[in-house]
Amino acid sequence: MSTKRVAVVGGGSSGLACIKTCLEEGLEPVCFESSDDIGGLWRFKENPESDRASIYHSVIINTSKEMMCFSDYPIPAEYPNYMHNSLIMDYFRMYADHFQLTKHIRFKTKVLQVKQRPDFSRSGQWDVETENSEGERETKVFDAVMICIGHHCHPHLPLHEFPGIDTFKGKYFHSRDYKTPEVWRGKKVVVIGIGNSGGDIAVELSRFTKQVYLSTRRGAWILNRVGDCGLPLDMVITRTLKTIQNILPFNTFCSIAERRLNQRFNHSLYSLQPKHRLFSQHPTVNDDLPNRILSGTVQVKPNVRKFKDSSVEFEDGTVVDDIDLVVFATGYTFSFPFVASHVLPVSNNKASLYKYVFPPGLERPTLAVIGLVQPLGAIMPISEMQARWATRVFNGCNKLPPMAAMLKDVKYKEEAMAKRYVTSQRHTIQVEYVDYMDEISAIVGVQPSILGLLLKDPKLAMSLMFGPITPYQYRLRGPGNWAGARQAILTQFERMAKPMKTRPSDIPDAKRSLTRFLVLSATTMGLAAYYTRSYFPNILQDLTALLDRMKVYLPGQ
């Protein structure tokens, strides 16, 4: 039987994962990348390219290296925990070189059309038409297609919502066109949108400009990259904590977390506190925004009512004159123009996909969309897990359920998302990192078995229960298991600490205290869940009293 050929559209992080998983499953990948390099979103270019995401020079990722790496290739220990985009590119190149992926990529080749063959109901094959940099077109037959173009495709610039913008005398552009702050020294700037890009750009500009006004409709809860005990925030989240989150009522868990955030700084005092709950919106991660507000270089304002000449009027009636620049950090929309709309329909920034991967209406499951999610966590391990599943579907090792069951799952996820999140175009592809990884890994057969490990390898089991939920966990067993996964898990805190150990010190290593912190955190939250569910629902009116009652159960009391 001949080897199945798979077309991979896009050479970013998702595309690299797809090439590798195809090779692991005995498939022949051919990746089409329209630019001249790998990296996708994370490759900085001074001049943005059409229909491609573009980042600014200073971008640093919001997920830590141990949580964002591919599951069988840890990021070097000496790399910082939160990496600059240039280091992310270095990691992608190391990954591509190590697994010899680049030879499977056709650079400067644009996919024009992905079309079902006449015998698709029998063969499941696709005609893929491409065009190279010389304008030469060709069409090849593929047994399957993996689309990896992400969701930062087209800038969302809703100018119709801002009366007078056509008469505005200053300059305005979408955040994708922002690159560096120096050219705006001494100017007055309005940034519209308080997502991660809006917050970062406002902070960076505020170090050079005369004044920055950060305009937000709803406000936002602000998370810090630096968690308790100085750990990266996403390494504090454990399986035990996630279990407790699932036990506690949604509003209760939000209340506890919001109280913690307000202990760092009062969101209401800083004009940031929204009406929605913490976990009802994709969070904004920004370590510096509170300081810039406190120092007055950033002022938080409500939504813009209208523009007039060089003035901006906000919905609270305040007017700011002599504005030089407006940055619209208003997000992106996605589309798949090379695929027929009846094959892969997109409406209101929403694609109805089975578990965010497979179109449920196809006669043959040979088309997969990889990386079309916005996780509360890292995207790279999720794309990799999706690719591991998709390639096993392509080669027949995994089967999809009947169409009715897939449509039911799609509907359930859409309803759950609508119930939890505030209405927004960005809240159409939200997933919880751990829940989603466990869901897909269970299908593939690689979900870690903690109960089994408690008997065979208790040290490893404790790391899985009380340590960070790093991607290595999904290489411990099943298809594609990696012999180095156990060691990678047991040494993850060493790699986390390595880049910070830059000065000789006689102070004992803090490894034990970190472990104790994670266990105590889980214990505290567990007792909170126990009390909430069983005995003292009214105590939630005073969380301080709740913590006082729990102290007797904690070690050392």
Tab-separated table of C-alpha atoms in Angstrom, residues 173 175 178 188-206 209 211-217 298-304 314 323 325-330:
chain	number	residue	atom	x	y	z
A	173	PHE	CA	-3.871	51.991	12.470
A	175	SER	CA	-2.128	47.009	16.323
A	178	TYR	CA	2.579	48.895	15.391
A	188	LYS	CA	-0.539	61.828	22.882
A	189	VAL	CA	-1.951	58.394	22.039
A	190	VAL	CA	-5.235	56.544	22.442
A	191	VAL	CA	-5.122	52.738	22.490
A	192	ILE	CA	-8.505	51.098	21.926
A	193	GLY	CA	-8.801	47.603	23.385
A	194	ILE	CA	-7.473	46.031	26.570
A	195	GLY	CA	-6.524	42.584	25.357
A	196	ASN	CA	-2.931	41.431	25.605
A	197	SER	CA	-1.781	43.473	22.603
A	198	GLY	CA	-3.616	46.612	23.729
A	199	GLY	CA	-2.189	46.404	27.235
A	200	ASP	CA	1.365	45.745	26.044
A	201	ILE	CA	1.314	48.530	23.472
A	202	ALA	CA	-0.153	51.037	25.948
A	203	VAL	CA	2.553	50.224	28.486
A	204	GLU	CA	5.374	50.406	25.965
A	205	LEU	CA	4.178	53.671	24.424
A	206	SER	CA	3.737	55.227	27.864
A	209	THR	CA	4.776	59.473	24.863
A	211	GLN	CA	0.261	60.590	27.611
A	212	VAL	CA	-1.487	57.317	26.773
A	213	TYR	CA	-5.237	56.816	27.117
A	214	LEU	CA	-6.302	53.172	27.264
A	215	SER	CA	-9.914	52.863	26.124
A	216	THR	CA	-11.943	49.805	27.138
A	217	ARG	CA	-15.622	48.960	26.872
A	298	VAL	CA	-1.532	55.554	31.299
A	299	GLN	CA	-5.092	56.694	31.967
A	300	VAL	CA	-7.895	54.165	31.670
A	301	LYS	CA	-10.919	55.530	29.811
A	302	PRO	CA	-14.291	54.135	28.711
A	303	ASN	CA	-15.198	53.416	25.097
A	304	VAL	CA	-14.750	56.151	22.485
A	314	PHE	CA	-15.269	59.215	25.463
A	323	ILE	CA	-4.387	63.296	19.922
A	325	LEU	CA	-2.237	58.539	17.221
A	326	VAL	CA	-4.994	55.985	17.731
A	327	VAL	CA	-4.054	52.292	17.879
A	328	PHE	CA	-6.927	49.882	17.334
A	329	ALA	CA	-6.064	46.762	19.331
A	330	THR	CA	-9.370	45.249	18.280
